[in-house]
Structure formats: structure tokens, C-alpha cells
Amino acid sequence: MTWHILGAGSLGSLWAARLARAGLPVRLILRNPQRLEAYHQAGGLTLIEAGLAQHYAIPAELPQTDTPIHRLLLACKAYDAQSAVATIAERLTPGAELLLLQNGLGSQDEVAQRLPRQRCLFVSSTEGAFRPADFQVVFAGNGHNWLGDPSDPQQPTWLDELQRAAIAHQWSPDILTRLWRKLALNCAINPLTVLHDCRNGGLTEHPAEVATLCAELGELLQRCGQPAAAENLHEEVQRVISATAANYSSMHQDVAQGRRTEISYLLGYACAAAQRHQLHVPHLQHLQQRLLRHLDDRGLPLN
Ligand code: NAD
Ligand code: KPL
């Protein structure tokens, strides 16, 4: 069955190239005729892995192409997920499967609620990729992909295709726990790296701030029915800070490059969940206010 990929950015291209390399049928869905023309000019996708560039002439099409979609990897930013899916919704067959590869929480439910006749799988990824140029992707960090469906623990039959494509993955019946845990890690680290303008390792100079945020995030996870995601959160945050000390967080990179952040699906989602549960999280709220002010000062979107 064909893998349609909507969102031919860093992770979408990384998945597309590896699936195509394994001989699996892949089609990219590009936003508009201009993007399609630029893609045809480039002649395909280039994957750069361990310094080696490989070219893949993966077929591409427009959203309004008149063929059904049975399996779709949605690999755009969280804030684009709903509008991107809307462009191909009519092509999705009943029972089609979508892999939602977005960071944070909130966008997956926005998409799933609009598609009651399809199956939405949530993906949490720790792989790293970036685009040095259009239709080129650098595989920058080995990682793992966890896939799961919060409403159905039955794993799909095609996971062996990911195996064939050497896409590190695992079926995860507790995918929400994974996504909440990653969200908590991101909330404890990313905004502070932006506000202190530092690499992740720079947060070792702000131990009290990190500890206070972890305490509030732990309480929030408990209140949201995610006790497993709260376990040893502070220890893991400290471990991630030291393991990624030399890196800039994804949010820091977004702000430094003047790109929209996924704040609404990370810290914004956490603060909204706290409010829903009437949980007092003054430090998270203050962090959100400081971050929003910081983004506003730079003319960046606040959502
Ligand atoms: P990206 O910005 O590189 O790629 C997203 C692509 O989606 C872009 O090419 C954009 O043009 C396209 N897109 C958006 N709306 C579209 C539409 N309507 N039609 C067609 N294309 C559309 O993003 P990314 O880095 O691949 O990240 C995707 C998600 O994965 C994000 O939530 C991110 O936080 C998460 N993530 C990324 C990495 C990484 O290393 N890049 C690692 C882990 C998680
Ligand atoms: O996922 C991350 C990010 O930068 O988005 C880490 C490295 C865990 C920091 O929060």
C-alpha cells in the first residue's frame, strides 16, 4: 500500500527517503503547483546521512489529486496539522490510517476529531533532521519513534515495513504517556533556553528554576491522569540537559531563526490543562507570560 507523505520537510523527507530506499511505494503531497514544479526541478529528494548524499526520485503530487489515500504520514508542524489534513480529507478512504508526527499535544486530537471514519496513530519521535536546502534533508541524530493509538491498542499490520526501511520504532499502547512525558521535558527545558538565550547545558546555571518547573509539571501530570509520565521527571530533565548540553533546543532554534514556535502545543497546552483541572501552577504561568512577551518583542506569533 502506498505511503502518502504530507509535509515534505525535515522528518517527512527523512521518512520518505528511507521508505523509498526500502523499495516501498511512496508519494509526496506538495502544497501547490509552484512547490511541485520546484520539486520536479530538483529531480527528487536528497538524504544526507553520515556525510553521504543519496538521491531519491520519489513521485509527488498535489493535494487535490484524484486518487484515494489509504495511509498517510502527516509530518508538518503542530500548528499546520489541521489545515494540512483539510486539504486531502476528501481523499481519505474510510478506515484509512494516519500517522500524526507532531511534537507536543493538542494537534493530534484536533485532527482525530475531524476524522471519525479514519484511524489516527500518534507518533512521538526523538530522531533529529534538518533541511540545509529545499528538498534536501540531513539525518542529524539517531533516535526512536513510538507509535500508538489511544483508542485502540491493536497494532497495525504494516510495522514490518518500518523495519524494512530501518526506521527505528516501537508500538506503544501507552503513547499518551510518552507524549506527555516529552511535553513535560520540552516545557522544562525549551522555554528557559530561549529566555536565557543558552544551549541546553546552560540550564545547569539555573538549577532552582528547572527544579521548580519540574515539580509543577509533575503535579500537572498526576492531575491529568498521567502518573507514569511524572515519575522521576526532574532526574530525567537533568539527564537530558547534560546529554544534550552542546545543543540548542528546537524552540531556541525556531526563535533564533525567526520561525513560528509550537508554544501552543507545548507550554500553552500544559497551562491550559492546568487551568482545566483548576491546578495552581504559578511558575509555569509566569514562564508562559515571559515567553509570550519574548516572542511578541520579536514579532513572532503567540500561538
Ligand atoms: P518542517 O518545518 O521541517 O516540515 C514541515 C513541512 O510541512 C514543511 O515543508 C511545510 O511546508 C509542510 N507543510 C505545512 N503545511 C502544509 C500543507 N498544508 N500542505 C503541504 N505541506 C505542508 O518540520 P519538521 O522539523 O519535519 O517537524 C515536524 C514535526 O516533528 C514538528 O511537530 C516537530 O516539532 C517534530 N519533530 C521534529 C524533529 C526534527 O528533528 N526536525 C524531531 C522531533 C520532532
Ligand atoms: O526535544 C527537545 C527539543 O529541543 O525540542 C529536547 C532536546 C529534549 C529539549 O527539550
Short mmCIF file of C-alpha atoms and ligand atoms in Angstrom, two decimals:
data_model
loop_
_atom_site.label_atom_id
_atom_site.label_comp_id
_atom_site.label_asym_id
_atom_site.label_seq_id
_atom_site.Cartn_x
_atom_site.Cartn_y
_atom_site.Cartn_z
CA MET A 1 0.00 0.00 0.00
CA THR A 2 1.27 3.46 -0.90
CA TRP A 3 2.70 5.72 1.82
CA HIS A 4 1.43 9.23 1.17
CA ILE A 5 3.52 11.86 2.93
CA LEU A 6 2.04 15.28 3.64
CA GLY A 7 4.66 17.71 4.92
CA ALA A 8 7.85 17.15 2.94
CA GLY A 9 10.01 18.96 5.49
CA SER A 10 12.74 17.53 7.71
CA LEU A 11 11.06 14.47 9.22
CA GLY A 12 8.66 13.89 6.31
CA SER A 13 11.58 13.78 3.87
CA LEU A 14 13.59 11.56 6.20
CA TRP A 15 10.75 9.04 6.37
CA ALA A 16 10.03 9.29 2.64
CA ALA A 17 13.66 8.66 1.64
CA ARG A 18 14.05 5.65 3.91
CA LEU A 19 10.73 4.10 2.82
CA ALA A 20 11.63 4.62 -0.85
CA ARG A 21 15.12 3.19 -0.30
CA ALA A 22 13.49 0.03 1.03
CA GLY A 23 11.52 -0.26 -2.22
CA LEU A 24 8.19 0.71 -0.67
CA PRO A 25 5.73 2.81 -2.68
CA VAL A 26 5.84 6.45 -1.51
CA ARG A 27 4.21 9.62 -2.83
CA LEU A 28 4.85 13.13 -1.55
CA ILE A 29 1.96 15.56 -1.39
CA LEU A 30 3.21 19.09 -2.05
CA ARG A 31 1.31 22.22 -1.16
CA ASN A 32 0.80 23.87 -4.57
CA PRO A 33 1.87 23.81 -8.24
CA GLN A 34 4.87 26.09 -7.51
CA ARG A 35 6.24 23.63 -4.91
CA LEU A 36 5.58 20.73 -7.25
CA GLU A 37 7.42 22.50 -10.07
CA ALA A 38 10.37 23.31 -7.75
CA TYR A 39 10.44 19.66 -6.68
CA HIS A 40 10.48 18.46 -10.29
CA GLN A 41 13.34 20.89 -10.98
CA ALA A 42 15.27 19.35 -8.05
CA GLY A 43 14.53 15.90 -9.50
CA GLY A 44 13.66 14.36 -6.14
CA LEU A 45 14.74 14.28 -2.52
CA THR A 46 18.30 14.13 -1.27
CA LEU A 47 19.04 12.42 2.03
CA ILE A 48 22.40 13.21 3.62
CA GLU A 49 23.38 10.61 6.16
CA ALA A 50 26.80 10.33 7.80
CA GLY A 51 28.08 12.87 5.24
CA LEU A 52 26.87 10.77 2.30
CA ALA A 53 24.23 12.19 -0.06
CA GLN A 54 21.75 9.85 -1.76
CA HIS A 55 19.13 10.96 -4.23
CA TYR A 56 15.60 9.53 -4.40
CA ALA A 57 13.26 10.39 -7.28
CA ILE A 58 10.09 9.91 -5.24
CA PRO A 59 6.89 10.74 -7.14
CA ALA A 60 5.00 13.80 -5.94
CA GLU A 61 1.50 15.15 -6.42
CA LEU A 62 -0.86 17.95 -5.37
CA PRO A 63 -3.40 17.65 -2.52
CA GLN A 64 -6.31 17.74 -4.98
CA THR A 65 -5.08 14.73 -6.99
CA ASP A 66 -7.96 12.40 -7.70
CA THR A 67 -6.72 9.13 -6.12
CA PRO A 68 -7.63 7.66 -2.74
CA ILE A 69 -5.31 7.75 0.25
CA HIS A 70 -5.17 4.67 2.46
CA ARG A 71 -2.12 5.52 4.55
CA LEU A 72 -0.80 8.99 5.30
CA LEU A 73 2.16 10.26 7.25
CA LEU A 74 1.35 13.80 8.39
CA ALA A 75 4.73 15.38 9.09
CA CYS A 76 4.04 19.10 9.41
CA LYS A 77 4.31 21.37 12.45
CA ALA A 78 1.57 21.03 15.08
CA TYR A 79 0.06 24.41 14.16
CA ASP A 80 -0.33 23.33 10.49
CA ALA A 81 -1.75 19.86 11.14
CA GLN A 82 -5.45 20.64 10.96
CA SER A 83 -5.29 22.85 7.88
CA ALA A 84 -2.92 20.46 6.07
CA VAL A 85 -5.23 17.47 6.64
CA ALA A 86 -8.20 19.51 5.46
CA THR A 87 -6.57 19.75 2.01
CA ILE A 88 -6.64 15.96 1.49
CA ALA A 89 -9.53 14.93 3.78
CA GLU A 90 -11.83 14.05 0.89
CA ARG A 91 -9.29 11.60 -0.49
CA LEU A 92 -9.03 9.57 2.72
CA THR A 93 -10.79 6.22 2.44
CA PRO A 94 -12.96 5.04 5.34
CA GLY A 95 -10.58 3.12 7.59
CA ALA A 96 -7.52 4.94 6.21
CA GLU A 97 -4.65 5.19 8.67
CA LEU A 98 -2.90 8.45 9.50
CA LEU A 99 0.38 8.72 11.38
CA LEU A 100 0.43 12.06 13.17
CA LEU A 101 4.06 13.04 13.62
CA GLN A 102 3.75 16.25 15.63
CA ASN A 103 5.52 17.39 18.75
CA GLY A 104 3.52 18.33 21.83
CA LEU A 105 -0.17 17.63 22.41
CA GLY A 106 -3.41 19.06 21.14
CA SER A 107 -2.93 18.91 17.38
CA GLN A 108 -3.47 15.14 17.30
CA ASP A 109 -6.91 15.47 18.90
CA GLU A 110 -7.78 18.39 16.61
CA VAL A 111 -7.10 16.14 13.61
CA ALA A 112 -8.60 12.93 15.03
CA GLN A 113 -11.87 14.65 15.97
CA ARG A 114 -12.35 15.74 12.36
CA LEU A 115 -11.78 12.22 11.03
CA PRO A 116 -14.14 9.84 12.84
CA ARG A 117 -14.04 7.31 9.97
CA GLN A 118 -10.24 7.05 9.86
CA ARG A 119 -7.70 5.69 12.33
CA CYS A 120 -5.26 8.22 13.76
CA LEU A 121 -2.00 6.88 15.16
CA PHE A 122 0.08 9.25 17.26
CA VAL A 123 3.86 9.25 16.81
CA SER A 124 6.49 10.52 19.24
CA SER A 125 9.92 10.89 17.69
CA THR A 126 13.39 11.52 19.09
CA GLU A 127 15.05 11.41 15.66
CA GLY A 128 16.76 14.58 14.50
CA ALA A 129 16.76 16.05 10.99
CA PHE A 130 17.09 19.41 9.34
CA ARG A 131 16.93 20.89 5.84
CA PRO A 132 20.07 22.58 4.53
CA ALA A 133 18.17 23.42 1.31
CA ASP A 134 14.85 22.75 -0.34
CA PHE A 135 14.20 19.03 -0.83
CA GLN A 136 17.40 18.10 0.98
CA VAL A 137 17.44 16.59 4.43
CA VAL A 138 20.28 15.82 6.83
CA PHE A 139 19.73 12.91 9.21
CA ALA A 140 21.32 14.63 12.19
CA GLY A 141 20.52 12.43 15.15
CA ASN A 142 19.65 8.77 15.57
CA GLY A 143 16.61 8.31 17.72
CA HIS A 144 13.45 6.33 18.02
CA ASN A 145 9.80 6.56 17.02
CA TRP A 146 6.98 5.40 19.29
CA LEU A 147 3.63 4.78 17.61
CA GLY A 148 0.31 4.21 19.29
CA ASP A 149 -3.42 4.69 19.13
CA PRO A 150 -5.02 5.99 22.35
CA SER A 151 -8.36 4.45 21.37
CA ASP A 152 -7.20 1.04 20.12
CA PRO A 153 -4.26 -1.00 21.46
CA GLN A 154 -4.23 -3.27 18.38
CA GLN A 155 -1.01 -2.73 16.45
CA PRO A 156 -1.21 -2.24 12.68
CA THR A 157 -0.09 -4.98 10.31
CA TRP A 158 2.45 -2.87 8.44
CA LEU A 159 5.02 -2.20 11.18
CA ASP A 160 7.34 -4.64 9.37
CA GLU A 161 7.55 -2.05 6.57
CA LEU A 162 9.17 0.37 9.03
CA GLN A 163 11.55 -2.44 9.98
CA ARG A 164 12.43 -2.95 6.30
CA ALA A 165 13.01 0.79 5.95
CA ALA A 166 15.30 0.78 9.03
CA ILE A 167 13.06 3.32 10.78
CA ALA A 168 13.66 2.66 14.47
CA HIS A 169 10.24 2.21 16.03
CA GLN A 170 8.15 0.53 18.66
CA TRP A 171 4.42 0.06 19.10
CA SER A 172 3.42 1.86 22.25
CA PRO A 173 -0.01 1.14 23.79
CA ASP A 174 0.72 3.98 26.25
CA ILE A 175 1.51 6.58 23.59
CA LEU A 176 -0.20 9.37 25.57
CA THR A 177 2.17 8.76 28.47
CA ARG A 178 5.12 9.11 26.06
CA LEU A 179 3.74 12.30 24.52
CA TRP A 180 3.00 13.82 27.95
CA ARG A 181 6.49 12.93 29.17
CA LYS A 182 8.12 14.52 26.14
CA LEU A 183 5.87 17.56 26.51
CA ALA A 184 6.97 17.91 30.15
CA LEU A 185 10.65 17.63 29.16
CA ASN A 186 10.16 20.24 26.46
CA CYS A 187 8.32 22.57 28.88
CA ALA A 188 11.08 22.29 31.49
CA ILE A 189 13.90 22.91 29.03
CA ASN A 190 12.93 24.73 25.83
CA PRO A 191 11.36 27.98 27.13
CA LEU A 192 14.22 28.54 29.59
CA THR A 193 16.82 28.10 26.86
CA VAL A 194 15.01 30.79 24.87
CA LEU A 195 14.70 33.19 27.82
CA HIS A 196 18.31 32.68 28.97
CA ASP A 197 19.49 32.50 25.34
CA CYS A 198 21.61 29.45 26.02
CA ARG A 199 22.34 25.92 24.91
CA ASN A 200 20.60 23.17 26.88
CA GLY A 201 23.72 22.78 29.03
CA GLY A 202 23.44 26.43 30.07
CA LEU A 203 20.48 25.46 32.25
CA THR A 204 22.87 23.90 34.78
CA GLU A 205 23.34 27.53 35.88
CA HIS A 206 19.61 27.77 36.71
CA PRO A 207 19.00 24.65 38.82
CA ALA A 208 16.31 26.14 41.08
CA GLU A 209 14.21 27.36 38.15
CA VAL A 210 14.40 23.93 36.49
CA ALA A 211 13.55 22.13 39.74
CA THR A 212 10.51 24.32 40.45
CA LEU A 213 9.14 23.81 36.94
CA CYS A 214 9.65 20.04 37.20
CA ALA A 215 7.74 19.98 40.49
CA GLU A 216 4.77 21.80 38.95
CA LEU A 217 4.89 19.70 35.78
CA GLY A 218 4.95 16.53 37.91
CA GLU A 219 1.83 17.66 39.77
CA LEU A 220 0.14 18.53 36.48
CA LEU A 221 0.89 15.11 35.01
CA GLN A 222 -0.60 13.44 38.10
CA ARG A 223 -3.70 15.60 37.88
CA CYS A 224 -4.09 14.80 34.18
CA GLY A 225 -4.08 11.07 34.94
CA GLN A 226 -0.51 10.53 33.75
CA PRO A 227 1.34 9.36 36.88
CA ALA A 228 3.82 7.23 34.89
CA ALA A 229 4.86 10.31 32.91
CA ALA A 230 5.56 12.12 36.19
CA GLU A 231 7.97 9.50 37.58
CA ASN A 232 11.48 10.86 38.18
CA LEU A 233 10.78 13.77 35.86
CA HIS A 234 13.34 16.07 37.44
CA GLU A 235 16.07 13.41 37.19
CA GLU A 236 15.31 12.83 33.53
CA VAL A 237 15.26 16.54 32.76
CA GLN A 238 18.70 16.85 34.35
CA ARG A 239 19.90 13.83 32.37
CA VAL A 240 18.64 15.32 29.09
CA ILE A 241 20.22 18.68 29.90
CA SER A 242 23.60 17.07 30.35
CA ALA A 243 23.24 14.61 27.44
CA THR A 244 22.29 17.46 25.07
CA ALA A 245 24.40 20.15 26.75
CA ALA A 246 26.00 21.32 23.50
CA ASN A 247 22.70 21.57 21.58
CA TYR A 248 20.28 24.42 21.18
CA SER A 249 16.71 23.28 21.91
CA SER A 250 14.27 23.17 18.99
CA MET A 251 12.41 26.19 20.37
CA HIS A 252 15.63 28.15 20.73
CA GLN A 253 16.46 27.34 17.09
CA ASP A 254 12.97 28.41 15.96
CA VAL A 255 13.21 31.76 17.77
CA ALA A 256 16.81 32.39 16.67
CA GLN A 257 15.76 31.83 13.04
CA GLY A 258 12.63 33.95 13.35
CA ARG A 259 10.32 30.95 12.86
CA ARG A 260 6.97 30.36 14.49
CA THR A 261 7.24 28.12 17.57
CA GLU A 262 4.94 25.29 18.65
CA ILE A 263 4.32 27.04 22.00
CA SER A 264 0.54 26.46 21.93
CA TYR A 265 1.09 22.72 21.76
CA LEU A 266 3.79 22.65 24.46
CA LEU A 267 3.77 25.18 27.32
CA GLY A 268 0.43 26.61 26.17
CA TYR A 269 -1.13 23.15 26.25
CA ALA A 270 0.31 22.48 29.73
CA CYS A 271 -1.01 25.78 31.12
CA ALA A 272 -4.44 25.24 29.57
CA ALA A 273 -4.59 21.71 31.05
CA ALA A 274 -3.69 23.10 34.49
CA GLN A 275 -6.48 25.64 34.20
CA ARG A 276 -8.96 22.93 33.14
CA HIS A 277 -8.01 20.92 36.22
CA GLN A 278 -8.01 24.02 38.45
CA LEU A 279 -4.40 23.37 39.37
CA HIS A 280 -2.36 26.34 40.51
CA VAL A 281 0.92 26.43 38.53
CA PRO A 282 2.31 29.94 39.12
CA HIS A 283 5.80 29.21 37.80
CA LEU A 284 4.57 27.63 34.57
CA GLN A 285 2.19 30.53 34.08
CA HIS A 286 4.91 33.07 34.70
CA LEU A 287 7.17 31.20 32.29
CA GLN A 288 4.43 31.31 29.66
CA GLN A 289 3.94 35.07 30.15
CA ARG A 290 7.68 35.72 29.88
CA LEU A 291 7.94 33.57 26.76
CA LEU A 292 4.94 35.23 25.10
CA ARG A 293 6.44 38.65 25.81
CA HIS A 294 9.75 37.48 24.37
CA LEU A 295 8.05 36.25 21.17
CA ASP A 296 5.94 39.39 20.89
CA ASP A 297 9.04 41.59 21.21
CA ARG A 298 10.48 39.75 18.22
CA GLY A 299 7.31 39.94 16.15
CA LEU A 300 6.78 36.17 16.32
CA PRO A 301 3.32 34.57 16.51
CA LEU A 302 1.99 33.96 20.02
CA ASN A 303 0.18 30.76 19.11
P1 NAD B 1 9.42 21.10 8.92
O1 NAD B 1 9.00 22.52 9.10
O2 NAD B 1 10.81 20.82 8.50
O3 NAD B 1 8.47 20.40 7.86
C1 NAD B 1 7.09 20.60 7.82
C2 NAD B 1 6.68 20.64 6.36
O4 NAD B 1 5.26 20.63 6.28
C3 NAD B 1 7.16 21.90 5.62
O5 NAD B 1 7.84 21.51 4.45
C4 NAD B 1 5.85 22.63 5.29
O6 NAD B 1 5.92 23.34 4.08
C5 NAD B 1 4.92 21.44 5.18
N1 NAD B 1 3.51 21.82 5.24
C6 NAD B 1 2.87 22.55 6.19
N2 NAD B 1 1.57 22.71 5.85
C7 NAD B 1 1.40 22.07 4.66
C8 NAD B 1 0.29 21.90 3.79
N3 NAD B 1 -0.90 22.43 4.04
N4 NAD B 1 0.48 21.18 2.66
C9 NAD B 1 1.68 20.65 2.35
N5 NAD B 1 2.78 20.78 3.13
C10 NAD B 1 2.62 21.49 4.28
O7 NAD B 1 9.05 20.36 10.28
P2 NAD B 1 9.79 19.11 10.95
O8 NAD B 1 11.06 19.56 11.57
O9 NAD B 1 9.83 17.97 10.00
O10 NAD B 1 8.79 18.81 12.16
C11 NAD B 1 7.56 18.13 12.02
C12 NAD B 1 7.09 17.81 13.44
O11 NAD B 1 8.03 16.90 14.02
C13 NAD B 1 7.07 19.04 14.36
O12 NAD B 1 5.99 18.95 15.24
C14 NAD B 1 8.39 18.93 15.11
O13 NAD B 1 8.37 19.55 16.39
C15 NAD B 1 8.53 17.43 15.25
N6 NAD B 1 9.92 16.96 15.42
C16 NAD B 1 10.91 17.40 14.57
C17 NAD B 1 12.20 16.91 14.74
C18 NAD B 1 13.32 17.32 13.82
O14 NAD B 1 14.47 16.96 14.09
N7 NAD B 1 13.08 18.03 12.74
C19 NAD B 1 12.47 15.99 15.77
C20 NAD B 1 11.43 15.56 16.59
C21 NAD B 1 10.15 16.06 16.41
O1 KPL B 2 13.20 17.65 22.42
C1 KPL B 2 13.98 18.53 22.72
C2 KPL B 2 13.89 19.79 21.94
O2 KPL B 2 14.87 20.52 21.80
O3 KPL B 2 12.79 20.05 21.43
C3 KPL B 2 14.95 18.33 23.85
C4 KPL B 2 16.32 18.05 23.31
C5 KPL B 2 14.51 17.15 24.70
C6 KPL B 2 14.99 19.53 24.75
O4 KPL B 2 13.75 19.75 25.34
#
